[in-house]
Amino acid sequence: MFYGADYYPEHWPEERWETDAHLMKEAGINVVRLAEFAWAKLEPDEGLYDFSWLDKAISILARHGIKVILGTPTAAPPKWLIDKHPEILPVDNDGYVKGFGSRRHYCYNNPVYRQYTKKIVTAMAEHYKSNSNVICWHIDNEFGCHDTTVCYCDNCLEEFRKWLKERYGNINKLNQSWGTVFWSQIYKDWDSVIVPRKAVTSHNPSLLLDYKRFSSDSVVKYQKLQIDILREVTPDKKITHNFMGLFNQIDYYQLAKDLDFISWDNYPINHFSDKSDQIAANIALSHDVMRGVKKKNFWVMEQQSGPTGWEEMGRQLKPGEMRLWVYQSIAHGADAIVYFRWRACTFGTEEYWHGILDHDGVPRRRYHEVKQIGQELQKIGPLIEGSEIKAEVAIIRSFDNEWAFEIQPHKRGFKYMEQIKKYYKYFYSRNIPVDIISPEDDLSGYKLVLAPGLIMVNEKITDNIKNYVRGGGTFLTTWRAGAKRWDNRMNDQSLLGPLKDLLGIDIEEYSIIPDDENINIIFGDNEGTANVWFDVISPVTAEVLGEYKSDYLAGKAVITVNKYGMGNAYYVGTIPSDGIIKELLDKVTEKCNVSVTEIKGDEGIEIFRRIKGADEFYFVLNFNRKPSTIIIDKPMMDILTGKYINGEITLEPFGIKVLSNK
Ligand code: GAL
């Protein structure tokens, strides 16, 4: 198993490199990522390449048995390049040029930048093609980070017009599709089409969605430019890119296609989200999202190893916390763990972003924890190699649908992903594995498929879902399903559009639910609330499972199920409170026979399983800050102690166990 760190030798004197390599080896580290921001050091002036320092670092690492993932440095174009070609800089939607001085300061569609990208990537590829210690390429860094997916420069304008022409063929089709007759927006020809720079008020929602799609495609295309070179010059080396979990500006299914495997950056305890401690379920979801983009295991390329921080800082990691999050990554499909970063830098924007070592480079508690994990992984790694996660439940996450809701949230503040989180949380709390998949993926292997927020469908998606249910699958979708066409305009059919017969209901009327209004619903013996939205449903062929209790809605259906072919399609016309979601999904999972793990744990204990043939590996993770227990009803091998355990077992705070059924 690969175990590593993100290492920046260029930030330290050469005399230190030997010590670093030695300390890494002692900690079990066998891979590092290098150079992804080092363009100015690799090409100090145009055409003047200097790989000598990197060669030296790589050879020191090689002597210690440490392999290298090499970053292409395009996330940080050097000053000389920007001085020569300031037109590379991206433009925001006010028309303001984002200047040099941080990173990611380039436009994906800039032809000059594409040329320079080719040159540096080719030079690196040629230089390292026969270096067997370099095992993998890492393209750029976190595409889209710092809100850099979308640019509004003139190159983008030109490329957008070409992109639209390819998609729509003729301008009238575009006008029809976008409904440009509204507010006199009709375009006479391709040259008159705009990009959605700041206007007096909101742009056309179809234009906005296409601009998101175009921007995402631009990143995919830019990545492909690099991949094509690398595949040609260094066909034996793998290629990856570091993704960002729930980040939504790029269609990750598309970005993943051209890569050998994907990796992602995991910072569970940070200073940039609402709470310093991320909810374990949300990080679990991020892992599952990441596993889903390529339907296979992944790497963590930046696993948190210290307090985060730029201008402000996140909190210190408590003993055992780093280890816990590492095991969660592995449980959900990480085949390698690479920590960010080896050592905290003494300068630059990320001065306070801590690594395994502090600024002084002295090994302390976090280093010792990394070393302990390294030793443990030497036992666990070989056993779990080739193992996978097998899920009977899938949740569809569609970028197009997420974008449609981002453009028009319906109710202020509503977020597509928040609804998915609610459904995911149910499965997480019952330790039921879930795959997060695209609406076009093969659904046939799943017992249950959920698609919260599927406001837009196209023919392919509709057929995919209907065939699945016809064949005996169980499907659940929610309010607004099928309301819009794939071009983000309303369907002129009745609500639910092409999904109507599948769901067997009519939507009589609907509304957002203002915050100061309370609507109660009942499902079985349970009472709860409707949130964000209500649909008033009248069943056609469907059976009513839940009803409203309040106001003029009382007695009207809110949750239904319809038999369709050999399967069942559920519809939820609101966002029910958690208790109702639980009752509903208890019933649904029981009805479609979803398996549950035999190990029972206290609340706050996560149990996730990897499988290889008949071998099962259970990762038991105590996210509680107090001792917590699990109950195992047959003897299982505790891989770290080599002993069989059975019955009631206590895990210390942040404690973990890796159990095997053999
Ligand atoms: C990541 C990024 C790294 C580093 C880290 C800490 O998002 O990929 O390069 O910047 O955050 O800020």
XYZ file of C-alpha atoms and ligand atoms in Angstrom:
674
model
C 0.000 0.000 0.000
C 1.279 3.466 -0.802
C 1.691 5.739 2.182
C 3.077 9.185 1.697
C 3.357 12.924 2.064
C 3.200 16.024 -0.090
C 6.738 17.268 -0.083
C 8.184 20.601 -1.198
C 11.984 20.187 -1.236
C 12.242 23.562 -2.983
C 11.113 25.193 0.271
C 14.092 23.848 2.230
C 17.881 23.877 1.971
C 19.309 20.902 0.124
C 21.223 19.833 3.227
C 17.919 18.984 4.863
C 16.632 16.629 2.150
C 18.589 13.619 3.364
C 17.171 14.022 6.903
C 13.648 14.348 5.518
C 14.005 11.201 3.432
C 15.373 9.343 6.421
C 12.546 10.469 8.721
C 10.009 9.587 6.037
C 11.395 6.108 5.651
C 11.332 5.619 9.427
C 7.647 6.554 9.399
C 6.858 3.986 6.705
C 6.459 6.576 3.963
C 7.081 5.099 0.524
C 5.717 7.767 -1.820
C 5.760 11.581 -2.082
C 4.060 14.087 -4.339
C 6.406 16.744 -5.685
C 6.586 19.889 -7.793
C 2.953 20.790 -8.436
C 3.638 24.487 -7.810
C 7.288 24.618 -8.840
C 7.088 26.028 -12.369
C 9.237 29.067 -11.557
C 11.970 26.750 -10.267
C 11.687 24.291 -13.152
C 11.650 26.945 -15.870
C 13.094 30.143 -14.350
C 12.852 31.879 -17.702
C 11.246 30.976 -20.952
C 12.779 27.794 -22.383
C 15.435 27.658 -19.675
C 14.702 24.431 -17.875
C 16.344 23.443 -14.628
C 15.483 19.968 -13.436
C 18.741 19.535 -11.524
C 17.309 20.278 -8.064
C 14.312 18.023 -8.636
C 16.538 15.239 -9.979
C 18.613 15.477 -6.853
C 15.601 15.360 -4.537
C 14.157 12.401 -6.441
C 17.431 10.492 -6.260
C 17.736 11.047 -2.490
C 14.182 9.822 -2.065
C 14.880 6.853 -4.340
C 17.812 5.825 -2.186
C 15.368 5.606 0.710
C 12.919 3.525 -1.306
C 10.482 6.414 -1.737
C 8.623 6.665 -5.047
C 7.471 9.915 -6.616
C 4.244 11.350 -7.979
C 5.145 14.360 -10.088
C 2.808 17.289 -10.351
C 2.577 19.257 -13.564
C 3.029 22.798 -12.237
C 0.301 24.526 -14.233
C -1.689 25.684 -11.199
C 0.931 28.383 -10.691
C 2.079 30.071 -13.914
C 5.319 31.966 -13.201
C 5.692 35.725 -13.183
C 7.763 35.880 -16.396
C 4.960 34.170 -18.265
C 2.276 36.502 -16.951
C 4.478 39.516 -17.717
C 4.858 38.331 -21.303
C 1.239 37.303 -21.714
C -1.029 39.041 -19.225
C -3.983 37.886 -21.334
C -3.601 34.477 -19.664
C -5.143 35.895 -16.504
C -8.764 34.994 -15.805
C -11.586 37.516 -15.827
C -14.447 37.585 -13.339
C -18.041 38.370 -14.185
C -17.605 42.071 -13.469
C -15.016 42.046 -16.244
C -12.271 42.469 -13.661
C -8.956 40.713 -14.352
C -7.793 38.537 -11.470
C -4.135 39.389 -11.097
C -0.878 37.631 -10.364
C 0.055 37.009 -6.731
C -1.662 33.868 -5.552
C -2.315 30.792 -7.686
C -4.665 29.361 -10.324
C -4.367 32.639 -12.239
C -5.103 31.373 -15.723
C -7.964 30.814 -18.106
C -8.463 27.239 -19.329
C -9.413 28.478 -22.775
C -6.510 30.809 -23.336
C -4.674 29.568 -26.474
C -1.351 31.051 -25.349
C -1.595 29.325 -21.988
C -2.444 26.085 -23.685
C 0.783 26.374 -25.706
C 2.899 27.068 -22.627
C 1.179 24.223 -20.835
C 2.140 21.876 -23.655
C 5.744 23.042 -23.471
C 6.269 22.592 -19.746
C 4.381 19.287 -19.633
C 6.346 17.934 -22.608
C 9.646 19.051 -21.097
C 8.838 17.309 -17.808
C 7.558 14.201 -19.522
C 10.660 13.940 -21.709
C 12.969 14.517 -18.777
C 11.338 11.942 -16.488
C 10.097 9.364 -18.963
C 12.833 6.874 -18.134
C 13.032 7.588 -14.420
C 11.470 4.499 -12.893
C 11.223 6.160 -9.495
C 8.604 8.507 -10.918
C 5.521 6.309 -10.945
C 2.673 8.698 -11.539
C 1.699 12.114 -12.888
C -0.521 14.473 -10.978
C -2.132 16.993 -13.292
C -2.224 20.593 -12.073
C -3.795 21.009 -8.610
C -7.423 21.071 -7.533
C -9.027 22.278 -10.743
C -11.640 24.878 -9.933
C -10.342 25.652 -6.435
C -10.776 29.287 -5.300
C -13.742 29.598 -7.634
C -11.661 29.285 -10.783
C -13.829 27.061 -12.948
C -15.618 29.908 -14.625
C -13.932 32.714 -16.532
C -15.557 35.483 -18.573
C -12.709 36.569 -20.857
C -12.968 37.026 -24.616
C -11.405 33.632 -25.303
C -14.123 32.052 -23.250
C -16.699 34.039 -25.173
C -15.338 32.735 -28.465
C -15.058 29.160 -27.217
C -18.529 29.295 -25.706
C -19.995 30.261 -29.066
C -18.215 27.316 -30.714
C -19.400 25.005 -27.955
C -23.001 26.147 -28.435
C -22.790 25.795 -32.186
C -21.672 22.208 -31.832
C -24.496 21.498 -29.433
C -27.374 23.295 -31.099
C -26.331 23.352 -34.761
C -28.342 26.413 -35.628
C -29.085 29.603 -33.805
C -32.855 29.225 -33.990
C -32.621 25.993 -32.116
C -30.693 27.757 -29.391
C -33.253 30.564 -29.305
C -36.046 28.028 -28.978
C -34.282 26.056 -26.343
C -33.327 29.005 -24.178
C -36.595 30.815 -24.767
C -34.840 33.997 -25.810
C -38.104 35.529 -26.932
C -38.440 36.406 -23.262
C -37.174 39.961 -22.605
C -36.123 40.381 -26.247
C -33.042 38.248 -25.953
C -33.239 36.641 -29.411
C -29.775 36.073 -30.915
C -29.432 36.714 -34.630
C -26.263 34.707 -35.123
C -23.549 32.921 -33.148
C -21.407 36.047 -32.987
C -24.051 37.851 -31.008
C -24.295 35.261 -28.201
C -22.978 36.488 -24.860
C -21.311 35.013 -21.798
C -23.194 35.789 -18.572
C -21.090 38.723 -17.389
C -22.742 41.018 -14.903
C -26.040 42.293 -16.273
C -28.679 44.547 -14.764
C -30.377 41.582 -13.148
C -30.600 37.796 -13.497
C -29.604 36.077 -16.714
C -31.629 33.473 -18.584
C -31.464 30.183 -16.583
C -30.778 28.099 -19.700
C -27.852 30.309 -20.657
C -26.542 30.054 -17.106
C -26.763 26.278 -17.083
C -25.045 26.004 -20.447
C -22.305 28.297 -19.211
C -21.720 26.027 -16.239
C -21.615 23.017 -18.550
C -19.276 24.788 -20.938
C -16.973 25.879 -18.098
C -16.833 22.358 -16.730
C -16.107 20.969 -20.204
C -13.337 23.556 -20.604
C -11.554 22.153 -17.554
C -11.973 18.585 -18.797
C -10.538 19.624 -22.146
C -7.629 21.438 -20.541
C -6.808 18.395 -18.440
C -6.999 16.233 -21.578
C -4.419 18.450 -23.277
C -1.936 17.453 -20.583
C -3.017 13.828 -20.444
C -2.550 13.353 -24.200
C 1.066 14.477 -23.954
C 1.814 12.329 -20.933
C 0.189 9.231 -22.415
C 2.226 9.647 -25.550
C 5.619 10.343 -23.952
C 5.331 8.271 -20.760
C 2.744 5.556 -21.444
C 3.911 3.435 -18.514
C 3.152 6.043 -15.843
C -0.262 6.420 -14.248
C -2.108 9.737 -14.241
C -4.241 11.273 -11.520
C -5.620 14.608 -10.348
C -6.627 15.700 -6.852
C -10.405 16.229 -6.606
C -12.228 18.103 -3.844
C -14.971 15.925 -2.418
C -18.319 17.683 -2.648
C -17.009 20.521 -4.827
C -19.591 21.026 -7.540
C -18.350 23.365 -10.273
C -16.892 20.636 -12.466
C -18.720 17.538 -13.620
C -16.422 15.123 -11.853
C -17.782 12.136 -13.781
C -16.378 13.738 -16.920
C -13.132 14.891 -15.324
C -12.484 11.385 -14.003
C -12.940 9.647 -17.346
C -9.494 10.382 -18.758
C -7.574 9.579 -15.552
C -6.261 6.210 -14.417
C -7.514 6.810 -10.913
C -8.714 9.802 -8.990
C -7.430 11.131 -5.740
C -8.865 13.727 -3.397
C -7.996 16.138 -0.609
C -9.496 15.410 2.772
C -9.481 18.015 5.555
C -12.001 16.895 8.182
C -11.026 19.420 10.877
C -10.612 22.798 9.324
C -11.221 26.463 9.758
C -13.030 27.165 6.513
C -16.391 25.530 7.064
C -19.185 26.292 9.529
C -17.825 24.073 12.240
C -14.225 23.095 12.823
C -15.241 19.468 13.260
C -16.858 18.141 10.153
C -19.648 15.720 10.715
C -18.225 12.247 10.127
C -21.203 11.403 7.905
C -20.363 14.279 5.575
C -16.769 13.187 5.177
C -17.998 9.632 4.609
C -20.286 11.017 1.919
C -17.371 12.859 0.306
C -15.421 9.606 0.148
C -18.386 7.833 -1.411
C -18.837 10.659 -3.915
C -15.174 10.311 -4.800
C -15.406 6.540 -5.164
C -18.443 7.028 -7.366
C -16.885 9.283 -9.983
C -14.908 6.410 -11.459
C -16.697 3.511 -9.739
C -13.469 2.438 -8.194
C -11.143 2.942 -5.269
C -9.186 6.159 -5.032
C -6.235 7.762 -3.291
C -6.292 10.489 -0.715
C -3.640 12.843 -2.038
C -3.933 15.352 0.804
C -4.918 13.801 4.092
C -4.929 16.285 6.937
C -1.941 15.939 9.245
C -2.097 19.097 11.358
C -4.046 22.286 12.068
C -5.154 24.016 8.879
C -4.596 27.721 8.349
C -3.850 30.637 6.107
C -4.691 33.896 7.862
C -6.738 32.108 10.513
C -6.103 28.728 11.997
C -8.057 25.583 12.650
C -7.640 23.662 15.864
C -4.913 21.177 16.772
C -5.654 17.524 16.083
C -6.211 15.529 19.230
C -4.225 12.330 19.763
C -5.756 9.600 17.634
C -7.856 11.889 15.451
C -5.594 11.806 12.430
C -5.507 8.023 12.654
C -9.277 7.821 12.871
C -9.787 9.919 9.720
C -7.109 7.930 7.889
C -8.940 4.698 8.660
C -12.218 6.220 7.561
C -10.580 7.082 4.224
C -9.342 3.523 3.805
C -12.690 2.070 4.874
C -14.464 3.991 2.106
C -12.046 2.969 -0.631
C -8.736 4.823 -0.281
C -5.975 2.573 -1.576
C -3.278 5.064 -0.605
C -2.901 7.830 1.942
C -0.711 10.852 1.220
C -0.556 13.521 3.926
C -0.587 17.225 3.333
C 2.082 18.263 4.050
C 5.390 16.882 5.197
C 6.425 20.014 7.080
C 4.822 23.385 7.813
C 6.370 26.063 5.619
C 8.066 29.061 7.189
C 6.837 31.483 4.522
C 4.073 32.102 2.019
C 0.310 32.127 2.187
C 0.146 28.725 3.856
C 2.565 29.454 6.689
C -0.018 28.305 9.219
C -1.100 25.184 7.376
C 0.589 22.575 9.495
C 1.988 19.281 8.367
C 3.363 16.152 9.918
C 6.322 18.197 11.157
C 6.100 21.690 12.578
C 8.119 24.596 11.153
C 11.270 23.507 12.958
C 11.255 20.043 11.383
C 11.460 18.272 14.740
C 9.455 15.019 14.886
C 6.774 15.298 17.576
C 3.407 13.777 18.419
C 1.868 14.023 14.957
C 4.956 12.457 13.391
C 4.785 9.579 15.867
C 1.132 9.038 15.054
C 1.946 8.962 11.336
C 4.661 6.425 12.095
C 2.309 4.281 14.137
C -0.239 4.289 11.303
C 2.585 3.450 8.884
C 3.446 0.379 10.938
C -0.185 -0.675 11.147
C -0.675 -0.304 7.424
C 2.203 -2.651 6.809
C -0.027 -5.340 8.328
C -3.331 -4.191 6.906
C -2.222 -3.052 3.441
C -1.354 -6.441 1.933
C -4.553 -8.001 3.289
C -6.918 -5.423 1.859
C -5.141 -5.014 -1.451
C -7.658 -5.515 -4.251
C -10.645 -5.259 -1.905
C -13.639 -3.123 -2.814
C -16.784 -1.634 -1.379
C -20.003 -3.337 -2.387
C -23.209 -1.370 -1.958
C -26.796 -2.412 -2.509
C -28.023 1.166 -2.292
C -27.158 4.007 -4.641
C -27.901 7.710 -4.498
C -27.872 9.575 -7.781
C -25.904 12.806 -7.732
C -26.279 14.726 -10.964
C -24.154 17.804 -11.547
C -26.616 19.189 -14.095
C -29.388 18.968 -11.517
C -27.238 20.448 -8.800
C -26.428 23.361 -11.121
C -30.090 23.824 -11.998
C -30.872 24.206 -8.298
C -27.898 26.474 -7.803
C -29.229 28.769 -10.514
C -32.780 28.587 -9.126
C -32.792 27.294 -5.540
C -36.599 27.629 -5.439
C -36.557 28.467 -1.767
C -33.857 30.865 -0.674
C -30.898 28.973 0.709
C -31.957 25.541 -0.515
C -29.054 23.404 -1.623
C -29.371 20.249 -3.699
C -26.583 18.541 -1.771
C -28.155 19.280 1.623
C -31.141 17.159 0.650
C -28.858 14.339 -0.500
C -27.029 14.570 2.826
C -30.291 14.003 4.673
C -31.004 10.763 2.862
C -27.371 9.682 3.028
C -27.315 10.258 6.776
C -29.975 7.623 7.271
C -27.863 4.944 5.587
C -24.729 6.158 7.342
C -26.346 5.871 10.750
C -27.327 2.289 9.972
C -23.906 1.443 8.517
C -25.473 0.604 5.168
C -22.965 1.255 2.358
C -24.079 3.602 -0.398
C -22.634 4.268 -3.837
C -23.027 7.785 -5.164
C -23.540 7.504 -8.897
C -24.393 9.428 -12.015
C -27.936 9.239 -13.424
C -26.565 7.509 -16.498
C -24.843 4.707 -14.597
C -26.016 1.127 -14.737
C -28.581 0.756 -11.960
C -29.267 -2.923 -12.357
C -27.018 -4.134 -9.528
C -28.773 -2.096 -6.834
C -31.683 -3.042 -4.632
C -32.558 0.582 -4.028
C -31.777 3.775 -5.964
C -32.593 7.243 -4.640
C -32.586 10.415 -6.694
C -33.395 13.401 -4.478
C -33.741 16.632 -6.434
C -33.955 15.154 -9.933
C -35.549 18.263 -11.399
C -34.195 17.700 -14.919
C -34.224 14.471 -16.859
C -33.454 13.625 -20.454
C -34.506 10.610 -22.465
C -31.476 8.558 -21.559
C -31.927 9.114 -17.837
C -35.665 8.525 -17.997
C -35.144 5.222 -19.813
C -32.408 4.200 -17.435
C -34.619 4.719 -14.392
C -37.745 3.224 -15.908
C -35.931 0.118 -17.135
C -34.470 -0.356 -13.702
C -37.845 -0.155 -11.970
C -39.568 -2.230 -14.643
C -37.019 -4.939 -14.003
C -37.835 -5.032 -10.291
C -35.791 -2.150 -8.844
C -36.923 0.183 -6.096
C -36.609 3.870 -6.850
C -37.243 6.935 -4.712
C -37.373 10.494 -5.890
C -38.574 13.781 -4.484
C -40.422 17.048 -5.147
C -39.744 18.703 -8.512
C -38.689 15.425 -10.163
C -38.975 15.758 -13.939
C -40.299 19.323 -13.754
C -37.709 20.679 -16.171
C -36.209 19.729 -19.490
C -32.496 19.110 -19.900
C -32.110 22.647 -21.265
C -33.364 24.012 -17.936
C -36.728 25.280 -19.042
C -40.005 24.078 -17.645
C -41.631 21.066 -19.176
C -44.868 21.902 -20.914
C -46.283 18.527 -19.943
C -47.950 18.223 -16.547
C -45.571 18.095 -13.632
C -43.264 15.101 -13.305
C -43.013 15.177 -17.094
C -41.731 11.866 -18.427
C -41.628 10.393 -14.913
C -45.353 10.768 -14.339
C -46.420 7.241 -15.269
C -43.537 5.808 -13.276
C -44.720 7.590 -10.150
C -48.448 7.156 -10.782
C -49.500 10.516 -9.327
C -50.670 13.993 -10.274
C -49.259 17.110 -8.682
C -52.279 19.328 -8.071
C -50.376 22.264 -6.679
C -47.188 23.153 -4.877
C -45.451 25.827 -2.888
C -42.306 26.665 -1.057
C -42.801 26.589 2.696
C -41.814 29.907 4.274
C -39.725 29.617 7.447
C -42.512 31.030 9.566
C -45.013 28.429 8.434
C -45.358 25.023 10.039
C -46.728 22.105 8.097
C -47.094 18.745 9.782
C -47.157 15.399 8.072
C -47.914 11.866 9.190
C -46.307 8.680 8.040
C -47.586 5.536 9.761
C -47.601 6.334 13.476
C -45.046 9.041 13.065
C -45.636 12.722 12.954
C -43.097 15.186 11.625
C -42.750 18.330 9.573
C -42.640 19.190 5.901
C -39.797 21.543 5.010
C -38.728 23.780 2.133
C -41.478 22.661 -0.288
C -44.832 20.953 -0.461
C -46.506 19.134 -3.310
C -50.195 18.409 -3.126
C -50.418 14.980 -4.655
C -53.402 13.140 -5.985
C -52.695 9.482 -6.600
C -53.538 7.989 -9.981
C -52.255 4.452 -9.613
C -50.011 5.037 -6.589
C -50.709 4.092 -2.991
C -50.595 6.849 -0.377
C -48.089 6.301 2.438
C -47.955 9.693 4.102
C -50.303 12.641 4.435
C -50.315 16.282 5.440
C -51.942 17.140 8.720
C -52.084 20.900 8.606
C -54.205 23.572 7.138
C -56.037 23.069 3.858
C -53.571 20.331 3.006
C -54.851 17.991 5.706
C -55.552 14.541 4.321
C -53.697 15.166 1.055
C -50.912 12.806 0.043
C -47.259 13.727 0.579
C -45.505 10.344 0.231
C -46.583 7.701 -2.266
C -45.458 4.454 -3.821
C -46.359 3.159 -7.247
C -45.959 -0.309 -8.689
C -44.297 -0.076 -12.065
C -43.420 -3.244 -13.956
C -41.860 -5.508 -11.382
C -40.594 -2.692 -9.193
C -41.714 0.207 -7.028
C -41.301 3.947 -7.343
C -41.579 6.143 -4.249
C -42.272 9.852 -4.324
C -41.677 12.281 -1.480
C -43.336 15.643 -2.054
C -41.359 17.602 0.538
C -38.243 17.376 2.679
C -39.580 15.489 5.685
C -38.027 15.882 9.111
C -35.390 13.255 9.960
C -37.772 11.042 11.962
C -40.048 10.600 8.965
C -37.132 9.960 6.614
C -36.038 7.258 9.048
C -39.469 5.634 9.236
C -39.852 5.759 5.488
C -36.425 4.344 4.713
C -36.769 1.674 7.413
C -39.818 0.503 5.542
C -38.294 0.819 2.081
C -35.012 -0.926 2.947
C -36.881 -3.737 4.642
C -39.186 -4.185 1.700
C -36.366 -4.402 -0.795
C -34.237 -6.499 1.484
C -31.193 -4.289 1.945
C -28.624 -6.113 4.087
C -27.339 -4.683 7.346
C -24.049 -5.434 9.082
C -24.060 -7.977 11.871
C -21.808 -5.848 14.066
C -23.808 -3.487 16.225
C -22.249 -0.293 17.515
C -23.150 2.634 19.774
C -24.234 5.827 18.111
C -21.176 7.635 16.787
C -19.473 4.417 15.748
C -19.104 3.955 12.039
C -18.762 0.472 10.577
C -17.781 0.141 6.947
C -16.742 -2.924 5.017
C -14.313 -3.773 2.230
C -14.652 -7.097 0.451
C -12.253 -9.279 -1.514
C -13.815 -12.527 -2.680
C -14.940 -14.281 0.484
C -12.797 -12.035 2.704
C -14.532 -9.249 4.534
C -12.766 -6.453 6.360
C -14.733 -4.351 8.803
C -13.449 -0.935 9.741
C -14.908 0.048 13.093
C -14.405 3.732 13.849
C -15.264 5.471 17.090
C -15.987 9.118 16.336
C -17.082 9.684 19.935
C -14.850 11.516 22.344
C -15.690 8.856 24.913
C -15.240 5.090 25.076
C -17.969 3.333 23.093
C -18.912 -0.256 22.474
C -19.664 -2.661 19.697
C -21.191 -6.109 19.856
C -19.887 -8.868 17.641
C -21.852 -12.091 17.606
C -19.236 -14.361 16.080
C -15.458 -14.443 16.586
C -13.586 -12.085 14.277
C -9.899 -11.513 13.785
C -8.625 -8.186 15.103
C -5.952 -7.637 12.479
C -3.837 -5.236 14.510
C -3.551 -7.492 17.565
C -3.758 -10.776 15.669
C -6.341 -12.068 18.180
C -9.895 -13.260 17.748
C -12.468 -11.120 19.512
C -16.141 -11.659 20.195
C -19.026 -10.231 22.234
C -18.998 -6.729 23.687
C -15.878 -4.756 22.827
C -14.970 -1.273 24.027
C -13.195 1.185 21.781
C -11.302 4.100 23.313
C -12.211 7.668 22.195
C -11.230 7.959 18.491
C -10.343 4.262 18.646
C -10.437 2.004 15.627
C -10.488 -1.697 14.888
C -9.980 -3.527 11.643
C -11.696 -6.892 11.819
C -11.637 -9.763 9.401
C -14.152 -12.557 9.009
C -11.360 -15.117 8.552
C -5.404 22.247 -0.809
C -4.392 22.424 -1.930
C -2.970 22.434 -1.415
C -2.863 23.347 -0.245
C -3.855 22.965 0.823
C -3.797 23.879 2.015
O -6.654 22.659 -1.205
O -4.509 21.414 -2.893
O -2.119 22.868 -2.441
O -3.092 24.634 -0.687
O -5.146 23.013 0.300
O -4.259 25.152 1.752
